[in-house]
Amino acid sequence: MQRLAHKSSSSVVADAAATFQKRRKRLVGRQCRRSHTTSKYSACDVVDGVRSGSLSAKDVMAMYLDRIERHDDKIRSFISVGDRQTLLRQAESVDQRVARGERVGPLAGLPVAVKDNLCTRGMPTTAGSRMLEGYVSPHDATAVARMRQAGAIVVGKTNMDEFGMGSSTENSGYHVTRNPWDLDRVPGGSSGGSAAAVSAGLAPCALGSDTGGSIRQPSHFCGVVGLKPTYGRVSRFGLLSYGSSLDTVGPMGTSVRDVSLLLETLSGGKDPLDATSSDRAPFAERGVTGDVDGGSAPLRGIRVGLLEDTLGDGVDGKVEGVVLRAAEHLASLGAHVDRISLPSFSYGLPAYYVIALSEASSNLSRYDGIRYGARGAGGTLRDAYVHGRALFGAEVKRRILMGTYALSAGYYDAYYKRAQQVRTLVTRELQASLQTYDVLLSPVAPNAAFRIGEKTEDPLEMYKGDLMTVNVNLAGVPALSIPADVVDSLPVGIQLIGRAFDEASLLRVGHVFEQTNSSCLSMTKNSFII
């Protein structure tokens, strides 16, 4: 392909888009072209095009950098973006290797946005906190390293609730990210910046982290696909910890095939740098997201459990309607759908917050201005502590205090120990239900994206929004958020929950649903503000 190094950025973007339209039909046998966003490309499109030589990685990178420059002043999905010339040189290097016929990685030339709590060598990593402002990690998180080894290029670091503590990205220490579907609404959290970047077409895919729903809920709010893998499937090394027994790194993209493609790279087996990583064989995408014939009952033999505990009181009627229609659609594809109830389901939310906040209290104790974090100018130890810890935001301070209280002498048995007992009960019930059913179906959240500032004065109301997602983290099983419909001009997703380390079955069901759901496929750029 002709090099465009001397052309203007607008000419580069125009040529890249024109080339893509001419070459798109040549990318046969792929289901990744049906995406939910304004992005010119899905992750699959980029990878297929760059590896085949029909797309220039440099042109693609230039297009996304120009989109960030034009639109992110409104969305504010990024905290930091890489140096333009450095990123273009990295992309051009991929083009040169392809032109020479050299072997390139499975994600060659793919721009990826990375949540700012994943360490990135040579780039700022702040976890959305002023406590770590200016910190540049000397190493990559394992998830980031695997992406880079596969040929992906980190385009920037996305905004998030400080240290992952929040459900709206309003708790960032830097700025509030806005939902691309409606700039007056939140993108969800804590991976709101990653979801907004993919939704607005500022990146074809992104990495996020999920402690209690932080990949799935923003994916639901922003109309993208988000996967929370099985705990241990993806290494946590280099992820700044919030709740160590709950945190999971996962992919976000424009289609189920996008996240399947990324998971294949992320799940590299046992990581010697993370004792909690699994030695299970890495996930293999091949055959999971192939062609779908909606008229041949592609889900025949699949059993789906519709969680009644996630419907009814407290759930927006329109959101419930989307989930019920999704259940009907799955049945029309040959799946057997039953309504089921898990008696301990509602206990998961309070147990989760006791466990997560207790672990956060321990994990964040290192940010004292001496070992980690900003150091004050005062001359005494007390001055250093007071200055450093004052940089935490209000929500982080609230959660540290509650976690410390739950772990204090005289209260440990009443709170933390009891919460762990409830966790065992929730896990057993979920695992038992997944012995009978291949996947479980529920809403992702009780409502669609809410307005900025609507819940900031009521933390408990914000916490209640995690009811449908936290049990998945307590049990360590995988779950997928897929856009299912648009209600009142806002996307609404569904959550599919699968068996531990069986992401293949979960993604296959999600892929069939996505490719046969007319409401899902009708999400077009006309629904967006940019």
Short mmCIF file of C-alpha atoms in Angstrom, two decimals:
data_model
loop_
_atom_site.label_atom_id
_atom_site.label_comp_id
_atom_site.label_asym_id
_atom_site.label_seq_id
_atom_site.Cartn_x
_atom_site.Cartn_y
_atom_site.Cartn_z
CA MET A 1 0.00 0.00 0.00
CA GLN A 2 1.28 3.47 -0.86
CA ARG A 3 2.86 5.28 2.09
CA LEU A 4 1.11 8.44 3.25
CA ALA A 5 3.82 9.90 5.46
CA HIS A 6 3.85 13.25 3.66
CA LYS A 7 0.09 13.74 3.51
CA SER A 8 -1.96 15.82 5.92
CA SER A 9 -3.73 14.04 8.79
CA SER A 10 -7.13 14.70 7.22
CA SER A 11 -5.95 13.17 3.94
CA VAL A 12 -4.60 10.16 5.81
CA VAL A 13 -7.96 9.61 7.51
CA ALA A 14 -9.89 10.01 4.25
CA ASP A 15 -7.62 7.58 2.40
CA ALA A 16 -7.78 5.06 5.24
CA ALA A 17 -11.56 5.13 5.26
CA ALA A 18 -11.77 4.87 1.45
CA THR A 19 -9.32 1.97 1.39
CA PHE A 20 -11.28 0.17 4.06
CA GLN A 21 -14.54 0.43 2.14
CA LYS A 22 -12.88 -0.95 -1.02
CA ARG A 23 -11.19 -3.82 0.80
CA ARG A 24 -13.91 -4.74 3.28
CA LYS A 25 -15.60 -7.32 1.04
CA ARG A 26 -12.33 -9.23 0.82
CA LEU A 27 -12.44 -9.98 4.56
CA VAL A 28 -14.66 -13.03 4.02
CA GLY A 29 -15.80 -15.55 6.59
CA ARG A 30 -15.73 -13.01 9.42
CA GLN A 31 -18.57 -12.10 11.73
CA CYS A 32 -16.74 -9.22 13.37
CA ARG A 33 -17.98 -6.59 10.93
CA ARG A 34 -21.24 -6.12 12.78
CA SER A 35 -20.29 -3.67 15.48
CA HIS A 36 -22.25 -1.46 17.85
CA THR A 37 -20.22 1.72 17.57
CA THR A 38 -19.25 4.60 15.32
CA SER A 39 -15.75 3.15 14.92
CA LYS A 40 -14.69 2.69 11.32
CA TYR A 41 -13.22 -0.68 12.26
CA SER A 42 -13.77 -3.44 14.76
CA ALA A 43 -10.69 -5.02 16.34
CA CYS A 44 -11.13 -7.97 13.98
CA ASP A 45 -11.27 -5.67 10.96
CA VAL A 46 -8.00 -4.02 11.93
CA VAL A 47 -6.19 -7.28 12.59
CA ASP A 48 -7.48 -8.98 9.44
CA GLY A 49 -6.73 -5.95 7.29
CA VAL A 50 -3.24 -5.24 8.64
CA ARG A 51 -2.12 -8.87 8.56
CA SER A 52 -3.37 -9.31 4.99
CA GLY A 53 -1.84 -6.02 3.85
CA SER A 54 -5.18 -4.55 2.81
CA LEU A 55 -4.98 -1.95 5.60
CA SER A 56 -2.07 0.15 6.75
CA ALA A 57 -1.49 0.04 10.51
CA LYS A 58 -0.12 3.57 10.30
CA ASP A 59 -3.26 4.86 8.55
CA VAL A 60 -5.48 3.17 11.13
CA MET A 61 -3.49 4.63 14.02
CA ALA A 62 -3.62 8.11 12.45
CA MET A 63 -7.38 7.84 12.10
CA TYR A 64 -7.89 6.95 15.77
CA LEU A 65 -5.50 9.63 17.00
CA ASP A 66 -7.37 12.20 14.90
CA ARG A 67 -10.69 11.02 16.31
CA ILE A 68 -9.33 11.35 19.85
CA GLU A 69 -8.10 14.85 19.07
CA ARG A 70 -11.48 15.88 17.62
CA HIS A 71 -13.86 14.24 20.06
CA ASP A 72 -12.25 13.44 23.40
CA ASP A 73 -12.53 17.00 24.61
CA LYS A 74 -16.26 16.21 24.86
CA ILE A 75 -16.11 12.58 26.01
CA ARG A 76 -12.95 12.83 28.18
CA SER A 77 -12.40 9.09 28.09
CA PHE A 78 -8.59 9.31 28.32
CA ILE A 79 -6.36 10.51 31.14
CA SER A 80 -3.30 10.36 28.90
CA VAL A 81 -2.60 9.59 25.24
CA GLY A 82 0.72 8.38 23.85
CA ASP A 83 3.01 10.59 21.79
CA ARG A 84 1.62 10.77 18.25
CA GLN A 85 4.91 10.35 16.41
CA THR A 86 5.97 7.43 18.60
CA LEU A 87 2.67 5.63 18.01
CA LEU A 88 2.83 6.24 14.26
CA ARG A 89 6.40 4.89 14.14
CA GLN A 90 5.31 1.75 15.97
CA ALA A 91 2.44 1.27 13.53
CA GLU A 92 4.67 1.93 10.51
CA SER A 93 7.09 -0.71 11.79
CA VAL A 94 4.24 -3.24 11.62
CA ASP A 95 3.50 -2.21 8.02
CA GLN A 96 7.15 -2.67 7.06
CA ARG A 97 7.26 -6.16 8.54
CA VAL A 98 4.09 -7.13 6.68
CA ALA A 99 5.51 -5.72 3.42
CA ARG A 100 8.68 -7.82 3.90
CA GLY A 101 6.60 -10.93 4.42
CA GLU A 102 7.74 -11.36 8.01
CA ARG A 103 5.60 -13.09 10.58
CA VAL A 104 3.59 -10.66 12.71
CA GLY A 105 1.59 -11.19 15.87
CA PRO A 106 -2.11 -12.08 16.01
CA LEU A 107 -2.97 -8.49 17.05
CA ALA A 108 -0.55 -6.77 14.67
CA GLY A 109 -1.10 -3.02 14.50
CA LEU A 110 -4.20 -3.06 16.72
CA PRO A 111 -4.67 0.20 18.72
CA VAL A 112 -5.83 -0.60 22.25
CA ALA A 113 -6.92 1.70 25.08
CA VAL A 114 -5.83 0.56 28.54
CA LYS A 115 -7.51 1.34 31.85
CA ASP A 116 -5.25 3.51 33.98
CA ASN A 117 -4.88 0.95 36.79
CA LEU A 118 -2.84 -1.38 34.55
CA CYS A 119 0.88 -0.64 34.58
CA THR A 120 2.33 0.46 31.24
CA ARG A 121 6.07 0.87 30.79
CA GLY A 122 7.00 4.42 29.83
CA MET A 123 3.45 5.77 30.23
CA PRO A 124 1.68 7.32 33.26
CA THR A 125 -0.26 4.95 35.52
CA THR A 126 -2.36 6.81 38.09
CA ALA A 127 -5.40 4.59 38.82
CA GLY A 128 -7.42 7.77 38.41
CA SER A 129 -5.91 9.19 41.60
CA ARG A 130 -3.97 12.35 42.39
CA MET A 131 -2.06 10.17 44.85
CA LEU A 132 -0.17 8.69 41.86
CA GLU A 133 -0.07 11.75 39.63
CA GLY A 134 3.08 11.66 37.52
CA TYR A 135 3.93 8.04 38.33
CA VAL A 136 5.43 6.15 35.36
CA SER A 137 5.73 2.40 35.79
CA PRO A 138 9.08 0.76 34.99
CA HIS A 139 7.30 -2.37 33.73
CA ASP A 140 4.17 -3.55 31.94
CA ALA A 141 1.34 -5.43 33.57
CA THR A 142 1.35 -9.00 32.27
CA ALA A 143 -1.91 -8.36 30.40
CA VAL A 144 -0.38 -5.32 28.68
CA ALA A 145 2.86 -7.18 27.95
CA ARG A 146 0.93 -10.01 26.29
CA MET A 147 -1.01 -7.55 24.16
CA ARG A 148 2.20 -5.86 23.05
CA GLN A 149 3.91 -9.18 22.34
CA ALA A 150 0.95 -10.03 20.08
CA GLY A 151 1.52 -6.80 18.14
CA ALA A 152 -1.05 -4.46 19.72
CA ILE A 153 -0.14 -0.81 20.30
CA VAL A 154 -1.23 1.00 23.48
CA VAL A 155 -2.79 4.27 22.31
CA GLY A 156 -3.50 5.73 25.75
CA LYS A 157 -4.70 5.26 29.34
CA THR A 158 -8.40 5.61 30.07
CA ASN A 159 -10.17 7.41 32.87
CA MET A 160 -11.65 5.52 35.80
CA ASP A 161 -13.11 5.89 39.26
CA GLU A 162 -10.20 6.37 41.65
CA PHE A 163 -8.59 2.99 42.37
CA GLY A 164 -11.66 1.36 40.82
CA MET A 165 -13.98 2.60 43.56
CA GLY A 166 -17.18 3.74 41.88
CA SER A 167 -19.83 2.94 39.31
CA SER A 168 -19.93 6.11 37.23
CA THR A 169 -16.35 7.41 36.66
CA GLU A 170 -17.45 10.52 38.58
CA ASN A 171 -14.95 9.57 41.31
CA SER A 172 -11.91 10.11 39.10
CA GLY A 173 -9.31 12.44 40.54
CA TYR A 174 -8.96 14.11 37.13
CA HIS A 175 -12.26 14.64 35.34
CA VAL A 176 -15.69 13.16 34.69
CA THR A 177 -16.07 11.01 31.59
CA ARG A 178 -19.30 11.41 29.62
CA ASN A 179 -21.41 8.78 27.88
CA PRO A 180 -21.11 9.04 24.07
CA TRP A 181 -24.82 8.24 23.73
CA ASP A 182 -25.80 11.23 25.88
CA LEU A 183 -23.21 13.68 27.17
CA ASP A 184 -25.34 14.45 30.22
CA ARG A 185 -25.10 10.84 31.41
CA VAL A 186 -22.40 8.72 33.00
CA PRO A 187 -20.56 5.97 31.10
CA GLY A 188 -20.62 3.67 34.13
CA GLY A 189 -17.64 2.57 36.14
CA SER A 190 -15.13 1.98 37.14
CA SER A 191 -13.95 1.16 33.59
CA GLY A 192 -16.04 4.01 32.21
CA GLY A 193 -13.21 5.56 30.22
CA SER A 194 -12.50 2.30 28.40
CA ALA A 195 -16.19 1.74 27.58
CA ALA A 196 -16.66 5.32 26.39
CA ALA A 197 -13.54 5.17 24.19
CA VAL A 198 -14.77 2.06 22.38
CA SER A 199 -18.34 3.33 22.17
CA ALA A 200 -17.27 6.67 20.68
CA GLY A 201 -14.94 5.03 18.16
CA LEU A 202 -11.80 6.45 19.78
CA ALA A 203 -10.30 2.94 19.96
CA PRO A 204 -11.43 -0.37 18.46
CA CYS A 205 -11.00 -2.19 21.78
CA ALA A 206 -9.87 -1.66 25.36
CA LEU A 207 -8.73 -3.38 28.52
CA GLY A 208 -10.60 -2.89 31.77
CA SER A 209 -10.74 -4.45 35.22
CA ASP A 210 -13.74 -5.92 37.00
CA THR A 211 -13.97 -6.16 40.80
CA GLY A 212 -17.76 -6.13 41.14
CA GLY A 213 -19.02 -5.34 37.64
CA SER A 214 -16.60 -2.66 36.46
CA ILE A 215 -16.31 -4.06 32.93
CA ARG A 216 -19.88 -5.26 32.48
CA GLN A 217 -21.84 -2.27 33.83
CA PRO A 218 -20.06 0.41 31.73
CA SER A 219 -20.35 -1.88 28.69
CA HIS A 220 -24.11 -1.98 29.32
CA PHE A 221 -24.27 1.81 29.74
CA CYS A 222 -22.23 2.51 26.59
CA GLY A 223 -23.53 -0.19 24.24
CA VAL A 224 -20.34 -2.24 23.85
CA VAL A 225 -19.38 -5.84 24.65
CA GLY A 226 -17.48 -6.53 27.87
CA LEU A 227 -16.16 -9.81 29.27
CA LYS A 228 -15.25 -10.53 32.88
CA PRO A 229 -13.16 -13.75 32.60
CA THR A 230 -12.89 -16.47 35.21
CA TYR A 231 -10.81 -15.39 38.20
CA GLY A 232 -7.26 -16.57 37.49
CA ARG A 233 -7.76 -16.85 33.72
CA VAL A 234 -5.86 -13.56 33.15
CA SER A 235 -2.84 -12.58 35.22
CA ARG A 236 -3.33 -9.74 37.71
CA PHE A 237 0.37 -8.84 37.85
CA GLY A 238 0.70 -5.11 37.25
CA LEU A 239 -2.95 -4.39 38.08
CA LEU A 240 -3.12 -1.89 40.95
CA SER A 241 -5.12 -3.85 43.49
CA TYR A 242 -8.51 -2.90 44.88
CA GLY A 243 -9.93 -6.24 46.11
CA SER A 244 -7.31 -8.91 45.46
CA SER A 245 -9.67 -11.90 45.66
CA LEU A 246 -12.14 -10.20 43.30
CA ASP A 247 -10.13 -8.19 40.73
CA THR A 248 -10.12 -9.52 37.17
CA VAL A 249 -8.61 -8.06 33.97
CA GLY A 250 -10.78 -8.36 30.87
CA PRO A 251 -11.42 -7.09 27.33
CA MET A 252 -14.00 -4.69 25.89
CA GLY A 253 -14.85 -4.37 22.21
CA THR A 254 -17.45 -3.79 19.55
CA SER A 255 -18.49 -7.44 19.19
CA VAL A 256 -18.27 -10.79 20.94
CA ARG A 257 -15.64 -11.84 18.43
CA ASP A 258 -13.53 -8.81 19.39
CA VAL A 259 -13.42 -9.81 23.06
CA SER A 260 -12.83 -13.46 22.12
CA LEU A 261 -9.85 -12.40 20.03
CA LEU A 262 -8.39 -10.38 22.90
CA LEU A 263 -9.04 -13.08 25.50
CA GLU A 264 -7.01 -15.56 23.45
CA THR A 265 -3.98 -13.27 23.89
CA LEU A 266 -4.68 -12.30 27.50
CA SER A 267 -5.14 -15.86 28.79
CA GLY A 268 -1.57 -17.02 28.44
CA GLY A 269 -1.68 -19.66 31.16
CA LYS A 270 0.23 -19.62 34.44
CA ASP A 271 2.12 -16.41 35.16
CA PRO A 272 5.05 -16.88 37.58
CA LEU A 273 4.53 -13.26 38.66
CA ASP A 274 0.95 -13.90 39.86
CA ALA A 275 0.31 -16.72 42.31
CA THR A 276 -3.45 -16.49 41.70
CA SER A 277 -3.16 -17.10 37.95
CA SER A 278 -4.36 -20.47 36.68
CA ASP A 279 -2.28 -23.12 34.94
CA ARG A 280 -5.28 -24.06 32.79
CA ALA A 281 -4.64 -24.16 29.05
CA PRO A 282 -5.09 -20.71 27.44
CA PHE A 283 -8.45 -19.91 25.88
CA ALA A 284 -8.61 -20.68 22.14
CA GLU A 285 -10.90 -18.49 20.00
CA ARG A 286 -10.98 -20.81 16.98
CA GLY A 287 -14.48 -22.17 16.35
CA VAL A 288 -16.11 -20.11 19.11
CA THR A 289 -17.38 -17.25 16.95
CA GLY A 290 -17.86 -18.71 13.49
CA ASP A 291 -20.69 -18.16 11.03
CA VAL A 292 -24.23 -18.35 12.42
CA ASP A 293 -27.34 -19.69 10.67
CA GLY A 294 -30.20 -18.23 12.66
CA GLY A 295 -32.72 -20.46 10.92
CA SER A 296 -31.19 -23.76 12.04
CA ALA A 297 -31.76 -23.52 15.81
CA PRO A 298 -28.06 -22.91 16.55
CA LEU A 299 -28.64 -23.07 20.33
CA ARG A 300 -30.49 -26.39 20.36
CA GLY A 301 -29.45 -28.31 23.46
CA ILE A 302 -28.36 -25.20 25.38
CA ARG A 303 -30.06 -24.71 28.74
CA VAL A 304 -30.51 -21.13 29.99
CA GLY A 305 -31.53 -20.15 33.52
CA LEU A 306 -33.32 -16.79 33.78
CA LEU A 307 -32.55 -15.38 37.25
CA GLU A 308 -35.87 -14.23 38.70
CA ASP A 309 -34.01 -12.69 41.65
CA THR A 310 -32.74 -9.96 39.30
CA LEU A 311 -36.18 -8.97 38.02
CA GLY A 312 -39.15 -7.17 39.58
CA ASP A 313 -38.88 -4.61 42.37
CA GLY A 314 -36.10 -2.09 41.93
CA VAL A 315 -35.51 -2.88 38.26
CA ASP A 316 -36.61 -0.45 35.57
CA GLY A 317 -39.53 -1.98 33.69
CA LYS A 318 -37.98 -1.23 30.30
CA VAL A 319 -34.72 -2.91 31.29
CA GLU A 320 -36.67 -5.95 32.50
CA GLY A 321 -38.53 -5.98 29.20
CA VAL A 322 -35.25 -6.14 27.27
CA VAL A 323 -34.11 -9.13 29.33
CA LEU A 324 -37.42 -10.97 28.87
CA ARG A 325 -37.29 -10.38 25.11
CA ALA A 326 -33.72 -11.67 25.12
CA ALA A 327 -34.92 -14.84 26.86
CA GLU A 328 -37.61 -15.26 24.20
CA HIS A 329 -35.05 -14.75 21.46
CA LEU A 330 -32.72 -17.36 22.95
CA ALA A 331 -35.66 -19.79 23.09
CA SER A 332 -36.46 -19.07 19.43
CA LEU A 333 -32.88 -20.14 18.59
CA GLY A 334 -33.48 -23.56 20.15
CA ALA A 335 -32.33 -22.94 23.73
CA HIS A 336 -34.36 -24.29 26.64
CA VAL A 337 -35.09 -21.38 29.00
CA ASP A 338 -36.27 -21.82 32.61
CA ARG A 339 -36.97 -19.25 35.30
CA ILE A 340 -34.88 -20.05 38.36
CA SER A 341 -34.27 -18.54 41.79
CA LEU A 342 -31.15 -18.50 43.96
CA PRO A 343 -32.24 -17.97 47.59
CA SER A 344 -28.97 -16.38 48.70
CA PHE A 345 -28.63 -14.06 45.68
CA SER A 346 -29.63 -10.86 47.49
CA TYR A 347 -27.09 -11.51 50.28
CA GLY A 348 -24.23 -11.19 47.81
CA LEU A 349 -24.25 -7.38 47.67
CA PRO A 350 -23.64 -6.65 51.39
CA ALA A 351 -21.14 -9.53 51.61
CA TYR A 352 -19.29 -8.16 48.58
CA TYR A 353 -18.94 -4.69 50.04
CA VAL A 354 -17.61 -5.99 53.36
CA ILE A 355 -15.02 -8.17 51.59
CA ALA A 356 -14.05 -5.64 48.90
CA LEU A 357 -13.69 -2.74 51.32
CA SER A 358 -11.71 -4.84 53.81
CA GLU A 359 -9.28 -5.86 51.08
CA ALA A 360 -9.10 -2.26 49.83
CA SER A 361 -8.21 -1.07 53.35
CA SER A 362 -5.27 -3.46 53.35
CA ASN A 363 -4.17 -2.86 49.74
CA LEU A 364 -4.27 0.93 49.92
CA SER A 365 -2.30 1.12 53.17
CA ARG A 366 0.88 1.17 51.05
CA TYR A 367 0.01 4.63 49.69
CA ASP A 368 1.37 6.53 52.66
CA GLY A 369 3.68 9.05 50.98
CA ILE A 370 6.71 7.03 52.06
CA ARG A 371 6.56 3.67 50.29
CA TYR A 372 4.21 4.74 47.50
CA GLY A 373 2.31 7.88 46.59
CA ALA A 374 3.03 11.60 46.75
CA ARG A 375 5.29 12.75 49.56
CA GLY A 376 4.56 15.90 51.52
CA ALA A 377 6.93 18.76 52.22
CA GLY A 378 6.52 18.54 56.01
CA GLY A 379 9.41 17.44 58.18
CA THR A 380 7.67 14.90 60.44
CA LEU A 381 6.24 11.45 59.84
CA ARG A 382 2.79 12.76 60.71
CA ASP A 383 3.13 15.53 58.12
CA ALA A 384 4.00 12.96 55.45
CA TYR A 385 0.97 10.81 56.29
CA VAL A 386 -1.43 13.74 56.51
CA HIS A 387 -0.32 15.27 53.22
CA GLY A 388 -0.22 11.99 51.31
CA ARG A 389 -3.55 10.59 52.46
CA ALA A 390 -5.28 13.92 51.89
CA LEU A 391 -4.83 13.26 48.17
CA PHE A 392 -7.33 10.40 48.28
CA GLY A 393 -10.80 11.32 47.07
CA ALA A 394 -13.90 11.20 49.28
CA GLU A 395 -15.10 7.80 48.02
CA VAL A 396 -11.72 6.15 48.55
CA LYS A 397 -11.51 7.55 52.09
CA ARG A 398 -15.04 6.29 52.80
CA ARG A 399 -14.21 2.77 51.65
CA ILE A 400 -10.89 2.63 53.51
CA LEU A 401 -12.63 3.67 56.73
CA MET A 402 -15.42 1.12 56.33
CA GLY A 403 -12.95 -1.65 55.47
CA THR A 404 -10.71 -0.82 58.41
CA TYR A 405 -13.73 -0.88 60.73
CA ALA A 406 -14.81 -4.31 59.43
CA LEU A 407 -11.34 -5.71 60.14
CA SER A 408 -10.91 -4.14 63.57
CA ALA A 409 -10.72 -6.12 66.80
CA GLY A 410 -14.16 -7.07 68.04
CA TYR A 411 -15.82 -6.69 64.63
CA TYR A 412 -13.85 -9.10 62.44
CA ASP A 413 -16.12 -12.09 63.19
CA ALA A 414 -19.29 -10.05 62.95
CA TYR A 415 -18.50 -8.59 59.54
CA TYR A 416 -15.57 -10.01 57.57
CA LYS A 417 -15.87 -13.63 58.70
CA ARG A 418 -19.64 -13.59 58.22
CA ALA A 419 -19.24 -12.06 54.75
CA GLN A 420 -16.85 -14.84 53.76
CA GLN A 421 -19.39 -17.41 54.93
CA VAL A 422 -22.04 -15.76 52.76
CA ARG A 423 -19.57 -15.77 49.89
CA THR A 424 -19.24 -19.54 50.20
CA LEU A 425 -23.02 -19.91 50.14
CA VAL A 426 -23.41 -17.67 47.08
CA THR A 427 -20.62 -19.53 45.27
CA ARG A 428 -22.14 -22.94 45.97
CA GLU A 429 -25.55 -21.86 44.71
CA LEU A 430 -24.16 -20.37 41.51
CA GLN A 431 -22.01 -23.41 40.83
CA ALA A 432 -24.93 -25.77 41.49
CA SER A 433 -27.17 -23.87 39.08
CA LEU A 434 -24.43 -23.95 36.43
CA GLN A 435 -24.30 -27.74 36.69
CA THR A 436 -27.88 -27.77 35.42
CA TYR A 437 -27.74 -24.77 33.06
CA ASP A 438 -25.10 -23.84 30.49
CA VAL A 439 -25.56 -20.10 31.08
CA LEU A 440 -27.57 -17.86 33.38
CA LEU A 441 -29.32 -14.73 32.11
CA SER A 442 -29.95 -11.47 33.98
CA PRO A 443 -29.89 -7.69 33.57
CA VAL A 444 -26.47 -6.07 33.93
CA ALA A 445 -27.83 -3.25 36.09
CA PRO A 446 -31.27 -2.13 37.32
CA ASN A 447 -31.36 0.82 34.91
CA ALA A 448 -29.79 2.36 31.84
CA ALA A 449 -27.17 5.11 32.16
CA PHE A 450 -28.20 7.72 34.73
CA ARG A 451 -27.48 11.45 34.63
CA ILE A 452 -24.20 12.91 35.85
CA GLY A 453 -24.61 14.01 39.47
CA GLU A 454 -27.85 12.08 39.95
CA LYS A 455 -26.47 9.68 42.57
CA THR A 456 -23.31 11.33 43.86
CA GLU A 457 -24.99 12.45 47.11
CA ASP A 458 -26.37 8.98 47.86
CA PRO A 459 -23.56 6.38 47.96
CA LEU A 460 -25.90 3.59 49.07
CA GLU A 461 -28.08 4.11 46.00
CA MET A 462 -24.95 3.89 43.86
CA TYR A 463 -23.86 0.67 45.60
CA LYS A 464 -27.29 -0.94 44.99
CA GLY A 465 -26.65 -0.70 41.27
CA ASP A 466 -24.09 -3.52 41.60
CA LEU A 467 -26.68 -6.09 42.74
CA MET A 468 -26.68 -8.07 39.47
CA THR A 469 -22.92 -8.23 38.99
CA VAL A 470 -21.12 -8.71 42.33
CA ASN A 471 -22.10 -12.36 42.87
CA VAL A 472 -20.16 -13.28 39.75
CA ASN A 473 -16.99 -11.87 41.32
CA LEU A 474 -17.65 -13.55 44.65
CA ALA A 475 -17.90 -16.91 42.84
CA GLY A 476 -15.05 -16.20 40.39
CA VAL A 477 -17.05 -17.32 37.33
CA PRO A 478 -17.04 -15.58 33.91
CA ALA A 479 -19.78 -13.24 32.67
CA LEU A 480 -20.48 -11.36 29.47
CA SER A 481 -22.32 -8.07 28.89
CA ILE A 482 -23.85 -7.74 25.40
CA PRO A 483 -25.90 -4.86 23.97
CA ALA A 484 -29.43 -6.12 23.41
CA ASP A 485 -31.61 -3.13 22.54
CA VAL A 486 -31.96 0.65 22.62
CA VAL A 487 -34.56 2.10 25.03
CA ASP A 488 -35.31 5.83 25.14
CA SER A 489 -32.21 6.44 22.97
CA LEU A 490 -29.93 4.61 25.44
CA PRO A 491 -28.36 1.16 25.05
CA VAL A 492 -29.46 -1.67 27.32
CA GLY A 493 -27.44 -4.86 27.68
CA ILE A 494 -27.95 -8.33 29.07
CA GLN A 495 -25.63 -10.38 31.26
CA LEU A 496 -24.78 -14.00 30.50
CA ILE A 497 -23.02 -15.96 33.27
CA GLY A 498 -21.04 -19.12 32.52
CA ARG A 499 -19.11 -21.93 34.16
CA ALA A 500 -15.60 -21.37 35.49
CA PHE A 501 -12.99 -21.63 32.73
CA ASP A 502 -15.67 -22.34 30.11
CA GLU A 503 -15.56 -18.95 28.40
CA ALA A 504 -15.85 -20.79 25.08
CA SER A 505 -19.46 -21.88 25.72
CA LEU A 506 -20.37 -18.49 27.18
CA LEU A 507 -18.96 -16.59 24.22
CA ARG A 508 -20.55 -18.95 21.71
CA VAL A 509 -24.02 -18.31 23.15
CA GLY A 510 -23.30 -14.58 23.24
CA HIS A 511 -22.07 -14.60 19.65
CA VAL A 512 -25.17 -16.41 18.37
CA PHE A 513 -27.41 -14.00 20.27
CA GLU A 514 -25.54 -10.99 18.91
CA GLN A 515 -25.52 -12.11 15.30
CA THR A 516 -29.22 -13.00 15.21
CA ASN A 517 -30.68 -10.16 17.27
CA SER A 518 -32.05 -7.49 14.94
CA SER A 519 -32.34 -4.94 17.76
CA CYS A 520 -28.68 -5.45 18.62
CA LEU A 521 -27.53 -5.13 15.02
CA SER A 522 -29.63 -2.00 14.40
CA MET A 523 -27.43 0.09 16.73
CA THR A 524 -25.96 2.58 14.27
CA LYS A 525 -23.90 5.72 14.40
CA ASN A 526 -27.11 7.73 14.12
CA SER A 527 -27.76 6.83 17.75
CA PHE A 528 -24.60 8.63 18.87
CA ILE A 529 -23.83 12.26 19.49
CA ILE A 530 -20.60 12.19 17.47
#
